[in-house]
Amino acid sequence: MSTLLVTAASAGGHSLDFSLAQKLIVVALCALTAFVSHLALGVFNDGVRPFMLDFIQGRSTRNATTAVSFGLSAGFIFGLGAPMALSTGVLNPWLLFLPTDVLGILSPKKWLAPLLGGAWGAVVVFGLSGVNTVAHELPVDFLTAMQQMATPILFLFTLFPVLAITKQFGRLRGGIAGVVELALVILTMKLWPEVFPGAPAMAVGVLMLIGFAIAKDIRQRRLDRAQSTASGQDQAAGEQAGREQSVPGAEDDPMHSLFSASAARLRRHIPLFMLLGAGVCLLAQMHVFGGGEATSFLIAKEDYAGAAQVDFYRVFGFIPLIATTALASGAYAIAGFTFVYPIGYLLPSPWLALIVGAAVFALEVLALSWIGKLLGRLPSVRDSSEQLRSAISESLWLAILFGSLLAANTMGGGLGILIVGGLYLLNEATGRVVVRMAAAPAAVLVGGVLLNLLYWLDLFTPVKG
């Protein structure tokens, strides 16, 4: 366990000094994602995707849609994406793909969108290393202090299946899942110290949640069938048909469903999506990119198998959201269902990553209508997805807040906690100007700058670590 804690605490070992090939790939991928966003074929921000239908159909202007995208993304870009990249040395989707959402939609011309996206990619890969170097030379090294977030994020994130099970299936099953996960974490630490202990626990937790949901749906379908047979009425069948027709792809032929136009639109652009999938998978394969908060720290300490497991389990919380919003709006997700993240981490060759990434995206786009139909028949599984996303947000919010306070204590002791905690509370009191998830890391950055100013004014002595 002590070895794991040491490696987690030193997770920011990457220096953001990328090779020229890596820099060019990031620039090219940012150009491509901005172009896809400009065409309204895909955006990374799940909150922006529902607004894309009005934009596609001409009911919303480009400027209005850009304002929505920027408003929903700015906090994550500067409050979470940039701090996470600087503290771990690993790029992330909030830093790369949220800005290209905005730039792509903003661009009035097709040819300008990839130029703006590529320019942002260049700013990231050529500028962050300089910022990183300067920050580490400051009297109060707040970037090194931010590495304190690693351990809370890695371990508290493990509990998200337990939270989801408790919310959906009650305290008894949630308590059982919690005991099972705790036992697995302890057992993994004892028997397999080289393995990230949260990975087996999360695997079992997610499997338990899915198992409970499928079992509930099967019982309900049997009950509905039995009631229909006993009463001789078609009410249950009618209700079931209504539920199936209320989601995309409910009919046998998806081209006649409510969302068939969106499905067909996405299929027409499969070659572009294959190129996008190849690029995202290649970026993950280079091990300079992490798809999530916990994943970034695992990539930084070169635990690629652990990172792949974490991102794979996370997928199940987002498949229904991504599928339904894509079919409803005609805009897919920039990273798809994010299967390309864990696949890319584990692939041994960049050429293989290009091929596999393209194939995965093609299959995802082709399967969208079928997935929508399947989800319509499994309402409890859909609910599980909602609970998973909520649980992921809650566990990460607590982990990031706790880790940020640890970072504040490391860089400034009680004064650091006062400044960082005070900024966080001020953000809460003023209606969350910065989104809750990103507020604490943003407060650490601001607090670090303030502590350095106080040092130069001879009003503060840095904490000796």
Short mmCIF file of C-alpha atoms in Angstrom, two decimals:
data_model
loop_
_atom_site.label_atom_id
_atom_site.label_comp_id
_atom_site.label_asym_id
_atom_site.label_seq_id
_atom_site.Cartn_x
_atom_site.Cartn_y
_atom_site.Cartn_z
CA MET A 1 0.00 0.00 0.00
CA SER A 2 2.82 2.39 0.83
CA THR A 3 4.30 1.86 -2.63
CA LEU A 4 1.00 2.74 -4.26
CA LEU A 5 0.59 5.89 -2.18
CA VAL A 6 4.11 7.02 -3.09
CA THR A 7 3.53 6.47 -6.80
CA ALA A 8 0.16 8.18 -6.63
CA ALA A 9 1.61 11.17 -4.85
CA SER A 10 4.32 11.47 -7.47
CA ALA A 11 1.91 11.04 -10.35
CA GLY A 12 2.90 14.31 -11.94
CA GLY A 13 6.20 12.98 -13.17
CA HIS A 14 5.47 13.81 -16.80
CA SER A 15 6.96 17.13 -17.81
CA LEU A 16 4.73 18.04 -20.79
CA ASP A 17 7.81 17.88 -23.02
CA PHE A 18 6.34 16.07 -26.01
CA SER A 19 8.19 14.81 -29.06
CA LEU A 20 7.72 16.66 -32.33
CA ALA A 21 5.61 13.80 -33.69
CA GLN A 22 3.35 13.90 -30.63
CA LYS A 23 2.96 17.66 -30.93
CA LEU A 24 2.01 17.43 -34.59
CA ILE A 25 -0.53 14.69 -33.88
CA VAL A 26 -2.18 16.80 -31.16
CA VAL A 27 -2.31 19.81 -33.49
CA ALA A 28 -3.80 17.71 -36.31
CA LEU A 29 -6.39 16.12 -34.02
CA CYS A 30 -7.46 19.50 -32.63
CA ALA A 31 -7.83 20.75 -36.20
CA LEU A 32 -9.98 17.73 -37.06
CA THR A 33 -12.21 18.02 -33.99
CA ALA A 34 -12.79 21.73 -34.69
CA PHE A 35 -13.77 20.86 -38.27
CA VAL A 36 -16.21 18.17 -37.05
CA SER A 37 -17.68 20.66 -34.60
CA HIS A 38 -18.04 23.29 -37.33
CA LEU A 39 -20.04 20.82 -39.43
CA ALA A 40 -22.24 20.14 -36.36
CA LEU A 41 -21.42 16.46 -36.67
CA GLY A 42 -20.01 16.11 -33.18
CA VAL A 43 -19.11 17.93 -29.98
CA PHE A 44 -17.38 16.72 -26.84
CA ASN A 45 -19.56 18.55 -24.30
CA ASP A 46 -22.61 16.40 -23.53
CA GLY A 47 -24.49 19.49 -22.39
CA VAL A 48 -24.03 21.23 -25.74
CA ARG A 49 -25.17 18.31 -27.90
CA PRO A 50 -28.93 18.79 -27.30
CA PHE A 51 -28.63 22.37 -28.59
CA MET A 52 -27.11 21.24 -31.87
CA LEU A 53 -30.43 20.19 -33.43
CA ASP A 54 -31.71 23.77 -33.47
CA PHE A 55 -28.40 24.87 -34.97
CA ILE A 56 -28.49 22.16 -37.64
CA GLN A 57 -32.07 23.02 -38.58
CA GLY A 58 -31.38 26.75 -38.67
CA ARG A 59 -33.45 27.70 -35.63
CA SER A 60 -30.36 28.92 -33.78
CA THR A 61 -27.55 31.11 -35.07
CA ARG A 62 -23.87 30.23 -35.01
CA ASN A 63 -23.14 33.01 -32.53
CA ALA A 64 -25.91 31.88 -30.15
CA THR A 65 -24.73 28.26 -30.25
CA THR A 66 -21.15 29.40 -29.68
CA ALA A 67 -22.26 31.34 -26.61
CA VAL A 68 -23.97 28.22 -25.22
CA SER A 69 -20.90 26.08 -25.89
CA PHE A 70 -18.53 28.58 -24.29
CA GLY A 71 -20.76 29.10 -21.27
CA LEU A 72 -20.99 25.35 -20.63
CA SER A 73 -17.30 24.67 -21.28
CA ALA A 74 -15.21 27.57 -19.97
CA GLY A 75 -15.23 26.45 -16.34
CA PHE A 76 -14.09 22.94 -17.25
CA ILE A 77 -11.37 24.21 -19.60
CA PHE A 78 -9.67 26.62 -17.20
CA GLY A 79 -10.78 25.16 -13.88
CA LEU A 80 -10.25 21.47 -14.55
CA GLY A 81 -8.55 20.78 -17.88
CA ALA A 82 -5.58 23.14 -17.47
CA PRO A 83 -4.91 22.38 -13.76
CA MET A 84 -5.11 18.61 -14.34
CA ALA A 85 -2.72 18.79 -17.30
CA LEU A 86 -0.23 20.95 -15.41
CA SER A 87 -0.32 18.82 -12.26
CA THR A 88 -0.09 15.42 -14.00
CA GLY A 89 1.84 16.24 -17.16
CA VAL A 90 -0.88 14.40 -19.13
CA LEU A 91 -3.29 15.98 -21.61
CA ASN A 92 -7.03 15.54 -21.14
CA PRO A 93 -10.23 15.97 -23.20
CA TRP A 94 -11.39 19.09 -21.31
CA LEU A 95 -8.24 20.92 -22.34
CA LEU A 96 -8.17 19.69 -25.95
CA PHE A 97 -11.73 19.05 -27.11
CA LEU A 98 -13.90 21.57 -25.25
CA PRO A 99 -12.04 24.54 -26.78
CA THR A 100 -12.26 22.99 -30.26
CA ASP A 101 -16.03 22.62 -29.73
CA VAL A 102 -16.21 26.37 -29.23
CA LEU A 103 -13.76 27.31 -31.99
CA GLY A 104 -15.37 25.02 -34.52
CA ILE A 105 -18.87 26.34 -33.92
CA LEU A 106 -17.58 29.91 -33.83
CA SER A 107 -15.78 29.69 -37.18
CA PRO A 108 -17.87 31.16 -40.03
CA LYS A 109 -15.94 29.25 -42.73
CA LYS A 110 -15.06 25.59 -43.15
CA TRP A 111 -11.42 26.29 -43.92
CA LEU A 112 -11.03 28.51 -40.85
CA ALA A 113 -12.28 25.93 -38.33
CA PRO A 114 -9.32 23.50 -38.65
CA LEU A 115 -6.90 26.44 -38.58
CA LEU A 116 -8.36 27.68 -35.30
CA GLY A 117 -8.44 24.18 -33.85
CA GLY A 118 -4.87 23.48 -34.90
CA ALA A 119 -3.77 26.81 -33.43
CA TRP A 120 -5.28 25.84 -30.08
CA GLY A 121 -3.51 22.48 -30.21
CA ALA A 122 -0.23 24.31 -30.86
CA VAL A 123 -0.83 26.62 -27.90
CA VAL A 124 -1.35 23.58 -25.67
CA VAL A 125 1.63 21.47 -26.72
CA PHE A 126 4.09 24.33 -27.20
CA GLY A 127 2.91 26.59 -24.38
CA LEU A 128 2.15 24.29 -21.46
CA SER A 129 5.72 23.08 -21.05
CA GLY A 130 6.91 26.67 -20.61
CA VAL A 131 4.18 27.40 -18.07
CA ASN A 132 5.05 24.16 -16.29
CA THR A 133 8.75 25.07 -16.09
CA VAL A 134 8.10 28.59 -14.81
CA ALA A 135 5.59 27.39 -12.22
CA HIS A 136 8.02 24.81 -10.79
CA GLU A 137 10.62 27.53 -10.30
CA LEU A 138 8.34 29.73 -8.18
CA PRO A 139 8.91 29.99 -4.41
CA VAL A 140 5.51 28.37 -3.88
CA ASP A 141 5.38 25.44 -6.29
CA PHE A 142 1.63 24.97 -6.50
CA LEU A 143 1.84 22.50 -9.40
CA THR A 144 3.81 20.01 -7.35
CA ALA A 145 1.39 20.61 -4.48
CA MET A 146 -1.52 19.72 -6.79
CA GLN A 147 -0.14 16.21 -7.09
CA GLN A 148 -1.68 15.70 -3.64
CA MET A 149 -4.99 15.30 -5.47
CA ALA A 150 -3.89 11.94 -6.88
CA THR A 151 -4.60 9.68 -3.91
CA PRO A 152 -8.10 11.04 -3.06
CA ILE A 153 -9.14 10.89 -6.70
CA LEU A 154 -7.86 7.38 -7.27
CA PHE A 155 -9.38 5.88 -4.14
CA LEU A 156 -12.66 7.78 -3.74
CA PHE A 157 -13.47 7.27 -7.43
CA THR A 158 -13.52 3.54 -6.65
CA LEU A 159 -16.79 4.01 -4.75
CA PHE A 160 -18.96 5.28 -7.60
CA PRO A 161 -20.61 1.87 -8.28
CA VAL A 162 -21.53 1.63 -4.58
CA LEU A 163 -23.23 5.03 -4.70
CA ALA A 164 -25.12 4.11 -7.86
CA ILE A 165 -26.34 0.79 -6.42
CA THR A 166 -27.46 2.47 -3.18
CA LYS A 167 -29.44 5.15 -5.02
CA GLN A 168 -31.16 2.76 -7.40
CA PHE A 169 -31.57 -0.42 -5.35
CA GLY A 170 -31.50 0.70 -1.73
CA ARG A 171 -29.21 0.71 1.27
CA LEU A 172 -29.04 -3.07 1.74
CA ARG A 173 -27.63 -3.84 -1.70
CA GLY A 174 -25.52 -0.70 -1.55
CA GLY A 175 -24.07 -1.80 1.78
CA ILE A 176 -23.31 -5.25 0.41
CA ALA A 177 -21.57 -3.70 -2.60
CA GLY A 178 -19.56 -1.42 -0.31
CA VAL A 179 -18.36 -4.34 1.83
CA VAL A 180 -17.44 -6.33 -1.29
CA GLU A 181 -15.49 -3.42 -2.78
CA LEU A 182 -13.64 -2.70 0.48
CA ALA A 183 -12.69 -6.38 0.80
CA LEU A 184 -11.43 -6.44 -2.78
CA VAL A 185 -9.34 -3.28 -2.28
CA ILE A 186 -7.72 -4.74 0.85
CA LEU A 187 -7.19 -8.13 -0.83
CA THR A 188 -5.64 -6.54 -3.93
CA MET A 189 -3.27 -4.43 -1.81
CA LYS A 190 -2.19 -7.54 0.06
CA LEU A 191 -1.85 -10.06 -2.77
CA TRP A 192 -1.21 -7.94 -5.88
CA PRO A 193 0.53 -4.73 -4.75
CA GLU A 194 1.52 -3.87 -8.34
CA VAL A 195 -2.17 -3.65 -9.37
CA PHE A 196 -4.23 -0.52 -8.81
CA PRO A 197 -6.50 -1.77 -5.98
CA GLY A 198 -9.55 0.15 -7.16
CA ALA A 199 -9.68 -1.62 -10.53
CA PRO A 200 -10.98 -5.06 -9.38
CA ALA A 201 -13.34 -3.36 -6.92
CA MET A 202 -14.84 -1.12 -9.61
CA ALA A 203 -15.19 -4.07 -11.99
CA VAL A 204 -17.20 -6.07 -9.48
CA GLY A 205 -19.24 -3.02 -8.45
CA VAL A 206 -20.26 -2.18 -12.04
CA LEU A 207 -21.08 -5.82 -12.76
CA MET A 208 -23.28 -5.96 -9.64
CA LEU A 209 -25.13 -2.81 -10.74
CA ILE A 210 -25.72 -4.11 -14.26
CA GLY A 211 -26.75 -7.51 -12.90
CA PHE A 212 -29.30 -5.95 -10.53
CA ALA A 213 -30.70 -3.79 -13.35
CA ILE A 214 -31.03 -6.62 -15.88
CA ALA A 215 -32.60 -8.91 -13.28
CA LYS A 216 -35.17 -6.23 -12.44
CA ASP A 217 -36.03 -5.70 -16.12
CA ILE A 218 -36.41 -9.43 -16.70
CA ARG A 219 -38.70 -9.79 -13.67
CA GLN A 220 -40.79 -6.84 -14.82
CA ARG A 221 -41.19 -8.21 -18.34
CA ARG A 222 -42.27 -11.58 -16.98
CA LEU A 223 -44.74 -9.87 -14.66
CA ASP A 224 -46.17 -7.78 -17.48
CA ARG A 225 -46.52 -10.88 -19.65
CA ALA A 226 -48.25 -12.81 -16.89
CA GLN A 227 -50.66 -9.97 -16.13
CA SER A 228 -51.50 -9.56 -19.79
CA THR A 229 -52.23 -13.26 -20.16
CA ALA A 230 -54.33 -13.43 -16.98
CA SER A 231 -56.48 -10.39 -17.73
CA GLY A 232 -56.79 -10.89 -21.47
CA GLN A 233 -56.22 -7.20 -21.93
CA ASP A 234 -53.68 -5.41 -24.06
CA GLN A 235 -53.00 -2.56 -21.62
CA ALA A 236 -49.60 -3.82 -20.51
CA ALA A 237 -48.56 -4.48 -24.10
CA GLY A 238 -49.69 -0.99 -25.09
CA GLU A 239 -47.73 0.61 -22.31
CA GLN A 240 -44.65 -1.38 -23.29
CA ALA A 241 -45.05 -0.34 -26.92
CA GLY A 242 -45.42 3.27 -25.85
CA ARG A 243 -42.22 3.08 -23.82
CA GLU A 244 -40.35 1.57 -26.74
CA GLN A 245 -41.60 4.19 -29.18
CA SER A 246 -40.55 7.03 -26.86
CA VAL A 247 -36.87 6.37 -27.43
CA PRO A 248 -34.81 6.41 -30.63
CA GLY A 249 -34.69 3.24 -32.68
CA ALA A 250 -37.72 1.59 -31.09
CA GLU A 251 -39.20 0.38 -34.36
CA ASP A 252 -37.78 -2.54 -36.31
CA ASP A 253 -36.61 -0.27 -39.14
CA PRO A 254 -34.68 2.65 -37.65
CA MET A 255 -35.12 4.62 -40.87
CA HIS A 256 -38.81 4.98 -39.99
CA SER A 257 -38.23 5.99 -36.39
CA LEU A 258 -38.53 9.49 -35.04
CA PHE A 259 -34.77 9.96 -35.10
CA SER A 260 -34.03 8.19 -38.38
CA ALA A 261 -32.91 11.41 -40.07
CA SER A 262 -30.21 11.98 -37.44
CA ALA A 263 -29.04 8.36 -37.67
CA ALA A 264 -28.84 8.58 -41.45
CA ARG A 265 -26.98 11.89 -41.27
CA LEU A 266 -24.30 10.40 -39.03
CA ARG A 267 -23.97 7.31 -41.22
CA ARG A 268 -23.36 9.45 -44.30
CA HIS A 269 -20.23 10.79 -42.62
CA ILE A 270 -18.76 7.49 -41.41
CA PRO A 271 -15.40 8.09 -43.21
CA LEU A 272 -14.93 11.33 -41.25
CA PHE A 273 -15.87 9.59 -38.00
CA MET A 274 -13.41 6.79 -38.76
CA LEU A 275 -10.67 9.38 -39.19
CA LEU A 276 -11.69 10.95 -35.89
CA GLY A 277 -11.71 7.58 -34.09
CA ALA A 278 -8.28 6.78 -35.47
CA GLY A 279 -6.90 10.09 -34.19
CA VAL A 280 -8.36 9.82 -30.69
CA CYS A 281 -7.21 6.20 -30.32
CA LEU A 282 -3.72 7.17 -31.50
CA LEU A 283 -3.57 9.99 -28.95
CA ALA A 284 -4.48 7.52 -26.18
CA GLN A 285 -1.92 5.01 -27.45
CA MET A 286 0.89 7.58 -27.17
CA HIS A 287 0.29 7.70 -23.38
CA VAL A 288 0.32 11.50 -23.26
CA PHE A 289 -3.45 11.67 -22.82
CA GLY A 290 -5.88 10.54 -20.13
CA GLY A 291 -9.64 10.38 -20.61
CA GLY A 292 -10.58 11.22 -17.00
CA GLU A 293 -9.39 12.65 -13.72
CA ALA A 294 -8.33 9.34 -12.19
CA THR A 295 -7.02 8.13 -15.53
CA SER A 296 -4.67 11.09 -15.89
CA PHE A 297 -2.90 10.22 -12.65
CA LEU A 298 -2.70 6.54 -13.60
CA ILE A 299 -1.24 7.39 -17.01
CA ALA A 300 1.26 9.70 -15.30
CA LYS A 301 2.54 6.84 -13.15
CA GLU A 302 2.53 4.55 -16.22
CA ASP A 303 -0.21 2.23 -14.96
CA TYR A 304 -1.81 1.84 -18.37
CA ALA A 305 -3.72 -1.33 -17.49
CA GLY A 306 -5.28 0.40 -14.48
CA ALA A 307 -6.16 3.44 -16.60
CA ALA A 308 -7.79 1.21 -19.22
CA GLN A 309 -9.94 -0.50 -16.59
CA VAL A 310 -11.05 2.79 -15.04
CA ASP A 311 -12.08 4.31 -18.37
CA PHE A 312 -13.73 1.07 -19.49
CA TYR A 313 -16.01 0.96 -16.45
CA ARG A 314 -16.79 4.63 -16.88
CA VAL A 315 -18.15 3.96 -20.38
CA PHE A 316 -21.27 2.28 -19.00
CA GLY A 317 -22.42 5.51 -17.40
CA PHE A 318 -22.36 7.41 -20.69
CA ILE A 319 -23.52 5.05 -23.45
CA PRO A 320 -27.27 5.83 -23.03
CA LEU A 321 -26.66 9.58 -22.76
CA ILE A 322 -24.40 9.72 -25.80
CA ALA A 323 -26.59 7.42 -27.90
CA THR A 324 -29.87 9.20 -27.20
CA THR A 325 -28.51 12.73 -27.57
CA ALA A 326 -26.71 11.78 -30.79
CA LEU A 327 -29.86 10.28 -32.28
CA ALA A 328 -31.95 13.21 -31.11
CA SER A 329 -29.61 15.95 -32.31
CA GLY A 330 -27.69 14.50 -35.24
CA ALA A 331 -24.38 15.31 -33.54
CA TYR A 332 -22.18 12.52 -32.19
CA ALA A 333 -19.59 12.69 -29.41
CA ILE A 334 -16.03 13.67 -30.32
CA ALA A 335 -14.69 10.66 -28.39
CA GLY A 336 -17.64 8.42 -29.27
CA PHE A 337 -18.64 6.11 -26.45
CA THR A 338 -14.98 6.54 -25.26
CA PHE A 339 -14.14 2.86 -25.87
CA VAL A 340 -11.16 4.16 -27.87
CA TYR A 341 -9.57 5.45 -24.66
CA PRO A 342 -8.98 2.11 -22.91
CA ILE A 343 -8.30 0.34 -26.19
CA GLY A 344 -5.66 2.91 -27.11
CA TYR A 345 -3.90 2.70 -23.74
CA LEU A 346 -3.32 -1.03 -24.23
CA LEU A 347 -2.42 -1.23 -27.92
CA PRO A 348 1.29 -1.80 -28.60
CA SER A 349 1.51 -0.03 -31.96
CA PRO A 350 0.40 3.38 -33.24
CA TRP A 351 -0.49 1.86 -36.61
CA LEU A 352 -2.72 -0.65 -34.89
CA ALA A 353 -4.31 2.20 -32.90
CA LEU A 354 -5.21 3.98 -36.15
CA ILE A 355 -6.86 0.87 -37.60
CA VAL A 356 -8.69 -0.19 -34.45
CA GLY A 357 -9.82 3.34 -33.60
CA ALA A 358 -11.32 3.80 -37.06
CA ALA A 359 -13.09 0.43 -36.86
CA VAL A 360 -14.50 1.12 -33.39
CA PHE A 361 -15.99 4.46 -34.43
CA ALA A 362 -17.52 2.93 -37.56
CA LEU A 363 -19.19 0.20 -35.50
CA GLU A 364 -20.45 2.73 -32.94
CA VAL A 365 -22.10 4.95 -35.54
CA LEU A 366 -23.66 1.97 -37.32
CA ALA A 367 -24.97 0.56 -34.03
CA LEU A 368 -26.56 3.76 -32.70
CA SER A 369 -30.14 2.95 -33.71
CA TRP A 370 -29.87 -0.62 -32.43
CA ILE A 371 -28.51 0.65 -29.10
CA GLY A 372 -31.40 3.09 -28.85
CA LYS A 373 -33.90 0.27 -29.42
CA LEU A 374 -32.18 -1.97 -26.86
CA LEU A 375 -32.18 0.76 -24.22
CA GLY A 376 -35.90 1.24 -24.79
CA ARG A 377 -36.45 -2.35 -23.70
CA LEU A 378 -34.22 -2.11 -20.63
CA PRO A 379 -35.49 0.86 -18.60
CA SER A 380 -33.64 -0.19 -15.43
CA VAL A 381 -30.36 -0.31 -17.34
CA ARG A 382 -31.05 3.22 -18.58
CA ASP A 383 -31.68 4.28 -15.01
CA SER A 384 -28.43 2.63 -13.95
CA SER A 385 -26.57 4.74 -16.46
CA GLU A 386 -28.08 7.90 -14.98
CA GLN A 387 -27.12 6.76 -11.48
CA LEU A 388 -23.59 5.92 -12.60
CA ARG A 389 -23.05 9.38 -14.07
CA SER A 390 -24.41 11.02 -10.94
CA ALA A 391 -22.25 8.81 -8.70
CA ILE A 392 -19.13 9.53 -10.76
CA SER A 393 -19.73 13.26 -10.42
CA GLU A 394 -20.35 13.07 -6.66
CA SER A 395 -17.34 10.89 -5.88
CA LEU A 396 -15.02 12.98 -8.05
CA TRP A 397 -16.36 16.23 -6.62
CA LEU A 398 -15.52 15.10 -3.08
CA ALA A 399 -12.15 13.67 -4.14
CA ILE A 400 -11.13 16.82 -6.02
CA LEU A 401 -12.26 19.08 -3.18
CA PHE A 402 -10.40 17.03 -0.56
CA GLY A 403 -7.32 16.76 -2.78
CA SER A 404 -7.34 20.49 -3.45
CA LEU A 405 -7.38 21.21 0.29
CA LEU A 406 -4.45 18.82 0.72
CA ALA A 407 -2.65 20.74 -2.02
CA ALA A 408 -3.49 24.03 -0.28
CA ASN A 409 -2.05 22.71 2.97
CA THR A 410 1.10 21.52 1.21
CA MET A 411 1.82 24.84 -0.44
CA GLY A 412 0.65 27.23 2.28
CA GLY A 413 -0.38 25.45 5.48
CA GLY A 414 -3.32 27.05 7.23
CA LEU A 415 -3.13 30.18 5.10
CA GLY A 416 -3.28 28.06 1.96
CA ILE A 417 -6.36 26.24 3.24
CA LEU A 418 -7.94 29.58 4.14
CA ILE A 419 -7.37 31.02 0.67
CA VAL A 420 -8.32 27.93 -1.35
CA GLY A 421 -11.24 26.95 0.85
CA GLY A 422 -12.40 30.55 0.99
CA LEU A 423 -12.36 30.89 -2.80
CA TYR A 424 -14.31 27.66 -3.13
CA LEU A 425 -16.93 28.81 -0.60
CA LEU A 426 -17.14 32.22 -2.27
CA ASN A 427 -17.84 30.50 -5.59
CA GLU A 428 -20.63 28.50 -3.94
CA ALA A 429 -22.10 31.62 -2.32
CA THR A 430 -22.11 33.57 -5.59
CA GLY A 431 -24.06 30.94 -7.52
CA ARG A 432 -21.13 28.85 -8.80
CA VAL A 433 -19.55 31.17 -11.34
CA VAL A 434 -17.11 28.30 -11.89
CA VAL A 435 -18.71 24.86 -12.16
CA ARG A 436 -18.48 22.89 -8.93
CA MET A 437 -16.16 20.18 -10.25
CA ALA A 438 -13.61 22.70 -11.47
CA ALA A 439 -13.89 25.26 -8.66
CA ALA A 440 -11.43 23.65 -6.23
CA PRO A 441 -8.54 23.11 -8.72
CA ALA A 442 -9.08 26.66 -10.02
CA ALA A 443 -8.90 27.90 -6.44
CA VAL A 444 -5.57 26.10 -5.98
CA LEU A 445 -4.12 27.87 -9.02
CA VAL A 446 -5.37 31.27 -7.87
CA GLY A 447 -4.24 30.52 -4.31
CA GLY A 448 -0.78 29.58 -5.56
CA VAL A 449 -0.45 32.86 -7.42
CA LEU A 450 -1.60 34.83 -4.35
CA LEU A 451 0.85 33.01 -2.07
CA ASN A 452 3.70 33.82 -4.43
CA LEU A 453 2.66 37.49 -4.43
CA LEU A 454 2.60 37.47 -0.63
CA TYR A 455 6.08 35.93 -0.63
CA TRP A 456 7.43 38.66 -2.88
CA LEU A 457 5.84 41.24 -0.57
CA ASP A 458 7.65 39.55 2.31
CA LEU A 459 4.33 38.66 3.95
CA PHE A 460 4.54 34.88 3.65
CA THR A 461 7.18 32.20 4.13
CA PRO A 462 6.65 29.05 2.02
CA VAL A 463 5.94 25.82 3.87
CA LYS A 464 8.97 23.56 3.91
CA GLY A 465 8.07 20.16 2.44
#
